XYZ file of C-alpha atoms in Angstrom:
572
model
C 43.324 58.424 70.163
C 42.308 54.864 69.287
C 40.134 54.666 65.969
C 37.030 53.471 68.480
C 37.340 54.128 71.579
C 34.656 55.189 73.174
C 34.099 56.368 77.676
C 31.305 56.168 79.158
C 32.901 59.604 81.075
C 34.562 62.478 79.705
C 35.481 65.121 81.853
C 37.288 68.695 80.796
C 38.993 69.705 82.991
C 42.094 67.922 85.728
C 40.981 70.705 88.844
C 39.865 69.235 92.154
C 35.596 69.228 90.534
C 37.957 67.581 87.417
C 39.399 65.032 89.963
C 36.490 63.759 92.293
C 33.947 63.526 89.104
C 36.573 61.000 87.439
C 37.615 59.465 90.682
C 33.754 58.845 91.650
C 32.744 57.518 88.760
C 35.411 55.265 88.256
C 34.371 53.878 91.730
C 30.931 53.332 89.752
C 33.073 50.937 87.526
C 32.906 53.697 84.832
C 35.536 53.769 81.734
C 36.889 57.614 82.778
C 38.428 60.097 80.220
C 40.166 63.634 81.790
C 40.877 65.737 79.651
C 43.468 68.475 80.546
C 44.551 71.101 78.031
C 47.566 72.552 79.839
C 51.018 70.704 80.091
C 50.636 69.966 83.885
C 47.789 68.487 85.806
C 45.676 70.426 88.543
C 44.412 72.552 87.883
C 43.958 75.758 89.727
C 43.262 73.375 92.414
C 46.483 72.497 92.761
C 48.302 75.960 93.264
C 46.012 76.899 96.081
C 45.267 76.550 99.723
C 43.581 73.535 99.474
C 41.050 73.907 101.723
C 37.494 72.813 101.415
C 35.333 74.626 103.089
C 32.624 71.869 104.266
C 29.543 72.060 106.767
C 28.083 69.801 108.910
C 31.409 67.711 108.199
C 31.301 65.998 111.511
C 34.913 64.634 111.443
C 35.664 65.665 115.089
C 32.280 63.967 116.659
C 29.090 66.058 117.084
C 30.760 69.555 118.343
C 27.175 71.575 116.858
C 27.019 72.505 113.731
C 24.302 70.211 111.408
C 22.796 71.065 108.508
C 20.422 73.881 109.731
C 22.906 76.249 111.577
C 24.585 75.819 107.572
C 21.986 76.739 105.875
C 21.049 79.682 108.617
C 24.074 80.958 108.063
C 24.453 80.605 104.341
C 20.999 82.945 104.694
C 22.515 85.062 106.519
C 25.455 86.219 104.286
C 24.075 86.095 100.964
C 22.582 88.983 99.337
C 21.158 87.751 96.212
C 17.972 85.207 94.549
C 20.141 81.107 94.261
C 19.074 78.154 93.639
C 17.470 76.751 96.801
C 17.705 73.092 96.282
C 21.024 73.770 94.732
C 22.398 75.326 97.905
C 21.341 72.747 99.881
C 22.511 69.873 97.861
C 25.629 71.140 98.148
C 24.877 71.028 102.622
C 24.099 67.483 101.992
C 26.135 66.033 99.675
C 29.681 67.954 101.361
C 29.475 66.115 104.184
C 28.909 62.024 102.156
C 31.407 63.292 99.263
C 34.075 64.091 102.135
C 33.487 60.477 103.372
C 33.611 59.191 100.304
C 36.887 61.115 99.777
C 38.431 59.435 103.100
C 37.446 56.359 102.215
C 39.223 56.050 99.613
C 42.631 56.292 101.256
C 43.091 60.311 101.461
C 43.664 62.206 104.691
C 41.927 64.717 105.869
C 41.729 66.976 109.152
C 39.643 70.050 110.270
C 40.915 73.535 110.948
C 39.714 75.983 113.222
C 39.375 78.961 110.796
C 36.475 81.514 111.552
C 33.821 81.350 108.805
C 34.423 85.492 106.753
C 31.408 86.245 108.418
C 31.893 85.279 111.864
C 29.212 87.900 113.398
C 26.323 86.245 112.063
C 24.086 83.951 112.743
C 25.327 79.977 112.418
C 29.323 81.191 111.867
C 31.472 78.884 113.061
C 35.153 78.047 112.895
C 36.084 74.667 111.829
C 34.419 74.748 108.488
C 37.599 74.888 106.611
C 39.224 70.501 106.155
C 42.504 70.375 104.630
C 44.921 67.707 103.713
C 48.044 67.280 105.500
C 51.439 67.215 103.794
C 52.081 64.316 100.681
C 54.370 62.516 99.619
C 54.601 63.637 95.362
C 56.745 60.773 94.731
C 53.861 58.504 95.627
C 52.377 59.504 92.256
C 55.413 57.487 90.409
C 58.502 59.392 89.230
C 56.731 59.977 85.724
C 54.075 61.704 86.744
C 55.651 64.290 90.052
C 56.729 66.583 87.965
C 53.558 66.824 85.913
C 51.411 67.899 88.604
C 51.032 71.868 87.971
C 53.603 73.411 90.570
C 52.659 75.974 93.516
C 53.514 79.959 93.179
C 57.246 80.953 93.951
C 54.594 83.025 96.478
C 53.628 79.836 98.280
C 56.854 78.787 99.254
C 60.290 79.831 101.327
C 63.019 81.735 99.047
C 60.821 80.280 95.755
C 62.076 76.738 95.922
C 60.659 75.182 99.598
C 57.382 73.886 99.884
C 55.900 74.709 103.558
C 52.470 73.387 104.564
C 49.733 76.253 106.039
C 50.954 76.122 109.670
C 55.273 76.474 108.569
C 53.910 79.456 106.466
C 51.727 81.534 109.377
C 54.871 81.152 111.542
C 57.145 82.728 109.222
C 54.185 84.809 107.808
C 53.985 86.783 111.639
C 57.623 86.145 112.370
C 56.060 84.041 115.400
C 58.264 82.856 117.945
C 61.144 80.032 116.733
C 59.997 80.734 112.534
C 63.664 80.868 112.133
C 64.125 77.449 113.220
C 60.978 76.644 111.618
C 62.520 77.893 108.407
C 65.977 76.167 108.496
C 64.275 72.760 108.347
C 61.856 73.953 105.301
C 65.475 73.919 103.844
C 66.987 71.350 105.202
C 64.534 68.717 105.155
C 64.950 70.144 100.393
C 68.442 68.939 100.615
C 68.540 66.034 102.598
C 66.155 64.410 100.222
C 69.562 63.961 97.370
C 67.251 60.898 96.048
C 64.621 63.471 94.806
C 66.772 66.167 93.493
C 68.620 63.861 91.013
C 64.668 64.246 89.473
C 63.436 67.303 89.468
C 64.157 70.746 91.328
C 60.661 70.227 92.628
C 59.887 69.579 96.818
C 58.691 65.989 97.039
C 57.154 67.686 99.615
C 53.363 68.416 97.987
C 51.201 71.382 100.587
C 48.782 73.119 100.691
C 46.434 72.841 96.868
C 48.730 70.397 95.652
C 48.358 68.398 98.913
C 44.853 68.171 98.163
C 45.693 66.996 94.437
C 48.300 64.991 94.849
C 46.361 62.681 97.651
C 43.456 63.059 95.124
C 45.134 62.134 91.567
C 46.970 58.894 93.648
C 43.274 57.222 94.186
C 42.136 58.897 90.485
C 45.067 56.904 89.216
C 44.537 53.451 91.303
C 41.659 53.131 89.444
C 42.626 53.366 85.841
C 40.902 57.123 84.956
C 42.917 57.665 81.333
C 44.526 61.553 82.562
C 45.331 63.806 78.559
C 46.867 66.961 78.850
C 47.844 68.888 76.291
C 44.554 67.640 74.898
C 41.526 70.863 74.554
C 38.487 71.008 74.491
C 37.398 72.356 70.923
C 33.324 71.902 71.034
C 30.770 69.293 72.587
C 29.281 66.964 70.163
C 25.181 66.524 70.459
C 22.758 63.819 68.744
C 19.432 64.955 66.754
C 17.860 64.962 69.761
C 20.588 66.990 71.487
C 22.281 65.403 74.108
C 25.984 65.729 74.660
C 27.375 62.451 73.407
C 30.881 63.397 73.775
C 33.833 65.746 72.540
C 36.049 67.181 69.896
C 39.092 68.120 71.179
C 42.628 69.350 69.488
C 46.582 68.099 70.970
C 48.979 70.144 69.321
C 46.404 71.368 66.651
C 45.231 67.732 65.481
C 41.346 67.992 66.007
C 39.950 63.753 66.922
C 36.610 62.666 68.626
C 35.936 61.024 71.423
C 32.183 59.602 72.508
C 31.280 59.783 75.919
C 28.378 57.016 76.252
C 26.804 58.547 79.365
C 28.404 61.881 80.128
C 29.973 64.746 79.574
C 32.032 66.905 83.027
C 32.693 69.932 82.762
C 34.785 70.657 84.681
C 37.420 73.026 83.861
C 37.416 76.399 85.501
C 36.059 80.030 85.149
C 36.332 82.695 82.922
C 39.096 84.593 84.628
C 41.717 85.114 81.859
C 38.526 85.984 78.825
C 38.944 89.925 78.819
C 36.045 89.689 76.660
C 34.119 87.600 79.260
C 35.183 90.051 81.057
C 33.976 92.993 79.743
C 30.739 91.159 78.955
C 29.782 90.090 82.123
C 31.266 92.643 85.046
C 29.835 95.782 86.596
C 33.690 96.867 86.938
C 35.533 94.345 84.246
C 39.216 94.635 85.748
C 41.809 93.048 83.465
C 42.750 89.675 83.290
C 46.519 89.858 84.439
C 45.476 91.159 87.822
C 43.752 87.705 88.226
C 46.132 85.425 90.668
C 45.423 82.097 88.725
C 47.818 80.099 86.779
C 48.223 82.938 83.907
C 46.140 81.962 80.795
C 44.547 79.200 81.944
C 41.159 79.667 82.844
C 39.590 81.248 79.579
C 36.236 80.153 79.592
C 36.585 78.367 76.511
C 33.699 75.510 77.914
C 31.244 77.783 78.865
C 30.968 79.667 75.133
C 30.820 75.899 73.986
C 28.231 75.153 75.829
C 26.251 78.008 75.501
C 26.449 76.808 71.911
C 24.336 74.004 72.931
C 21.974 76.240 74.497
C 23.194 76.061 78.328
C 22.349 78.813 80.528
C 24.348 81.046 83.072
C 24.598 82.185 86.248
C 25.682 84.350 88.812
C 28.499 85.422 86.079
C 28.803 89.213 87.518
C 30.551 88.046 90.587
C 34.428 86.776 91.243
C 36.793 85.166 93.944
C 37.959 88.601 94.518
C 41.872 88.810 95.782
C 43.656 91.948 95.894
C 46.692 91.774 93.766
C 49.364 93.704 93.895
C 52.388 93.759 90.473
C 56.067 93.401 90.445
C 59.079 92.076 87.929
C 60.487 88.431 87.941
C 63.378 88.103 90.058
C 66.510 87.617 86.795
C 63.181 88.638 84.035
C 62.471 92.293 85.098
C 60.405 92.338 82.168
C 58.110 89.803 82.856
C 56.103 90.305 85.435
C 54.444 88.349 88.550
C 50.991 88.668 90.467
C 51.633 88.635 93.917
C 48.718 88.936 96.405
C 47.539 90.888 99.131
C 44.963 88.874 101.524
C 46.043 90.050 104.782
C 49.158 92.158 104.471
C 46.102 95.124 103.736
C 44.969 94.479 106.834
C 48.262 94.520 109.218
C 48.451 96.737 111.468
C 51.043 99.885 111.331
C 48.400 100.796 107.595
C 46.034 101.989 106.190
C 43.834 101.254 102.470
C 42.739 104.530 100.995
C 41.364 105.159 97.238
C 43.035 107.749 95.513
C 40.590 110.243 96.829
C 43.239 109.228 100.076
C 40.161 107.712 101.975
C 38.922 105.154 103.256
C 35.928 102.539 101.783
C 36.293 99.351 104.836
C 37.813 97.034 106.670
C 41.328 96.591 105.113
C 41.108 93.178 107.402
C 37.989 91.814 106.494
C 38.070 88.785 104.376
C 39.363 89.056 100.624
C 36.517 88.494 98.395
C 34.686 91.141 100.660
C 37.653 93.813 100.161
C 37.339 93.241 96.546
C 32.983 93.668 96.889
C 34.045 96.983 98.392
C 36.630 98.023 95.972
C 34.041 97.665 92.884
C 31.148 99.617 94.549
C 33.537 101.949 95.602
C 34.978 102.387 92.087
C 30.697 102.493 90.929
C 30.598 105.580 93.428
C 33.680 107.417 92.996
C 35.228 106.561 90.195
C 38.418 106.391 92.014
C 39.152 102.695 92.973
C 41.252 99.599 90.998
C 44.409 99.989 92.035
C 43.812 101.298 95.785
C 46.826 102.215 98.000
C 48.435 100.838 100.604
C 50.065 103.063 102.732
C 52.205 101.943 105.396
C 55.630 102.452 107.777
C 58.974 101.084 108.449
C 57.665 98.807 111.090
C 55.347 97.390 109.104
C 58.220 97.160 106.257
C 60.418 95.117 109.159
C 57.979 92.242 109.696
C 55.489 91.454 106.779
C 55.280 91.193 103.537
C 53.258 93.871 100.960
C 52.379 91.836 98.260
C 55.380 90.822 96.955
C 57.384 92.518 98.601
C 59.150 90.767 101.028
C 60.212 92.329 104.891
C 63.225 94.112 105.533
C 64.690 90.375 107.121
C 64.047 88.843 103.686
C 64.584 91.556 101.530
C 66.590 94.862 102.952
C 66.073 98.574 101.855
C 70.321 97.595 99.651
C 68.486 94.606 97.954
C 64.885 95.744 96.550
C 65.672 96.636 92.691
C 66.098 99.980 91.940
C 63.955 99.650 89.480
C 61.135 98.405 92.098
C 61.451 102.291 93.849
C 59.157 104.896 92.947
C 57.668 102.648 89.961
C 56.117 99.706 91.822
C 56.741 100.512 95.575
C 56.854 103.912 96.608
C 58.861 106.087 99.562
C 59.579 108.875 101.430
C 60.843 110.361 104.584
C 57.308 112.077 104.542
C 53.621 111.344 103.696
C 53.150 114.724 102.187
C 56.723 113.576 99.889
C 54.491 109.960 99.420
C 51.361 111.395 98.600
C 53.498 113.873 96.111
C 55.131 110.989 94.421
C 51.214 108.431 94.325
C 49.203 111.422 93.209
C 47.330 111.013 95.793
C 46.020 114.471 98.210
C 48.229 115.331 100.790
C 45.773 117.034 103.804
C 43.119 113.938 102.879
C 45.568 111.025 103.606
C 47.241 112.997 106.409
C 44.243 113.713 107.515
C 43.032 109.839 107.221
C 46.382 108.709 108.889
C 45.707 111.241 112.070
C 42.102 109.131 112.103
C 44.123 105.705 112.161
C 46.782 106.662 114.454
C 43.454 107.639 117.056
C 42.159 104.436 116.230
C 45.447 101.989 117.081
C 45.077 104.033 120.458
C 41.997 103.531 121.689
C 41.791 100.226 119.948
C 38.465 101.154 118.139
C 37.416 101.592 114.644
C 33.862 103.646 114.492
C 34.198 103.878 110.471
C 34.535 100.052 109.981
C 35.791 97.763 113.043
C 38.618 96.654 111.842
C 39.978 94.306 114.646
C 36.618 93.757 115.631
C 36.525 89.950 115.014
C 37.200 86.969 115.255
C 38.168 86.762 111.720
C 40.539 90.135 111.200
C 41.780 89.535 114.497
C 43.232 85.808 113.256
C 45.422 87.167 110.464
C 46.479 90.192 113.086
C 49.568 91.019 114.928
C 49.140 89.710 119.090
C 52.424 92.464 119.659
C 49.764 95.436 118.440
C 47.784 96.427 121.799
C 45.185 96.901 122.643
C 43.615 95.538 118.692
C 46.179 94.005 116.649
C 44.881 95.019 112.897
C 45.654 98.640 114.415
C 49.161 99.993 115.243
C 50.378 103.803 114.471
C 51.673 104.741 111.303
C 54.456 107.180 112.366
C 57.358 105.689 111.844
C 59.757 106.929 108.501
C 59.874 106.068 105.817
C 56.385 105.783 104.469
C 55.570 103.180 101.929
C 52.704 102.878 98.510
C 51.791 99.911 96.420
C 49.371 99.796 94.683
C 46.513 97.299 94.768
C 44.227 95.833 91.866
C 41.209 93.654 92.507
C 42.702 90.640 91.767
C 40.869 87.160 91.642
C 40.693 83.601 92.417
C 38.385 82.678 89.832
C 34.842 83.505 88.394
C 31.455 82.950 90.798
C 30.111 82.905 87.899
C 29.893 79.951 85.327
C 27.143 77.966 83.587
C 23.497 77.360 85.584
C 22.858 73.495 87.024
C 20.592 72.388 89.171
C 20.981 70.466 92.187
C 21.908 66.955 90.200
C 24.888 69.388 88.643
C 23.459 69.253 84.867
C 23.445 71.886 83.072
C 20.531 74.458 82.253
C 19.128 75.501 79.222
C 17.710 79.080 78.736
C 14.288 77.810 79.720
C 16.040 75.409 82.852
C 15.899 72.503 81.386
C 18.406 69.920 82.067
C 20.661 69.176 78.908
C 20.626 65.687 78.600
C 24.718 64.320 79.283
C 25.909 67.832 80.411
C 27.088 68.530 83.577
C 29.789 70.730 84.934
C 31.505 71.658 88.540
C 33.988 73.805 90.136
C 34.266 77.451 88.563
C 33.018 76.137 85.390
C 29.462 76.245 86.797
C 27.583 78.999 88.834
C 28.544 78.930 92.435
C 25.815 77.696 94.755
C 26.563 80.814 96.886
C 25.418 83.652 95.240
C 27.651 86.940 95.564
C 28.960 85.361 99.135
C 31.836 83.451 99.797
C 31.460 81.875 103.357
C 35.140 80.848 104.473
C 38.213 79.621 103.650
C 38.018 76.758 101.015
C 34.114 77.946 99.811
C 35.606 77.967 96.008
C 37.065 74.058 96.498
C 34.334 72.333 98.959
C 31.338 72.915 96.499
C 33.552 71.985 93.258
C 34.402 68.555 94.661
C 31.260 68.089 95.982
C 29.042 68.503 93.107
C 32.312 66.721 90.438
C 31.022 64.156 93.234
C 26.696 64.526 92.606
C 27.616 64.598 88.139
C 29.036 61.085 89.081
C 26.785 59.968 90.929
C 23.312 61.243 88.667
C 25.702 59.604 85.587
C 25.864 56.462 87.521
C 23.121 56.428 87.881
C 21.330 57.246 84.888
C 23.414 54.603 83.171
C 22.574 51.727 85.813
C 26.133 51.617 87.738
C 24.825 52.842 90.924
C 26.809 51.145 94.085
C 25.467 51.134 97.377
C 27.987 53.693 98.947
């Protein structure tokens, strides 16, 4: 800190929302500081798939999407009251944000992924937007290794970066997948200059690509970033206006005034068990989250509440089924593995502890988590539930962190995994005894699934009978790519927890990203975006990128509002 230093805007948090708020504020000619409590920047966004859900983006010209179609779809999926003005602001401002991002030099492209409720009115398969692979060295050798790195689960053999096309090719073992793997590995080792600096792959993919490309533009515009710098409290003047922040760096506290606004973009509260217990109907455990460990603890939400802020949608999470395994070479420590698509593959079924199904297992991961919560509230026999599969599944697909046999044959599975993390038996009866599931009920459930596999029709939940399910099924399994008989020993089971990608609820904001007090009035000088704020979508997850799309949109909106109030608004 420099004595007497002042910034126009202070942004708390360095994920997608914070990066966009800082980028846009700097574009308006404002002096901007980002404070990040972690040792790495990029937030949860850098570890994500890096997808933005942007309806009516028009990237490929007018192909039929529109403001009206987007709102029709959202109205058909949202099941709780939401702020209509804020929802419409997202639909209106998201394409503008994307146009602005493109104008800075960030490359974007539409992906052909179905909305998560493909049977609802207004649904489409082109609203998810991604950033192509980014060369991390363009951030400079001093910053390239300081962006938060993706999880091992997003890399080949825990080391080699993969884009989404490569990831799906290897995940599905589609034609030519061995060639894809060879190219990914060869590309890494041929990059000798980078290997002298860091083990990290210079190819930033998925969330790292989005954040790397965005931060290249952030740094070009002179934004200052301070890591290891934690928000301690918000500074408020006698009139109740937020005028800066008090932060700490390795225990040293100091204040940073903000002339025109503070933007809270510090993520949600999924790693705060006290807040989970306070807000969630079925709290779940922090350690089941798939976001960076102990990162998003809700400090910014807590400090905002102290100055009168209200909250909304805090009973909702961005749910993601996860499973737990010991860390390689450090078995006393654990890693969380996502199982978003594994639970809906053929030759498998998911049951609660009563041995019965409770959901279309191939549905969107957030819907899967919502079903876990509902079932647990009704039966008390979920969280965890169980993924049961046979040797055909085991040969081809992952089950959370258990890789298929082509990668991890039985002899390479650590001995301490068997019948503690992964259960194996020669018969369904024996498997049930090991997992304490009711034998007769599970056998009946498996028998039904085997019949459904023959007909291709799941009369209970419609598994594999819509475009989203089928996208992540196996075309070799007919007549339904998400169904296959569970009949080839040995049989396996892994417990599935209700993890998350963060929290849906947070600070209540208006359409201009201003934080609202208990009476619904804006708190002057205070803004929020991303998971630090309540989602505009209430209880739903409309499509891939529905966390990052609004995060960047309302970061953009917040910066525009600050600049307008400060008299620095520039023409688009």
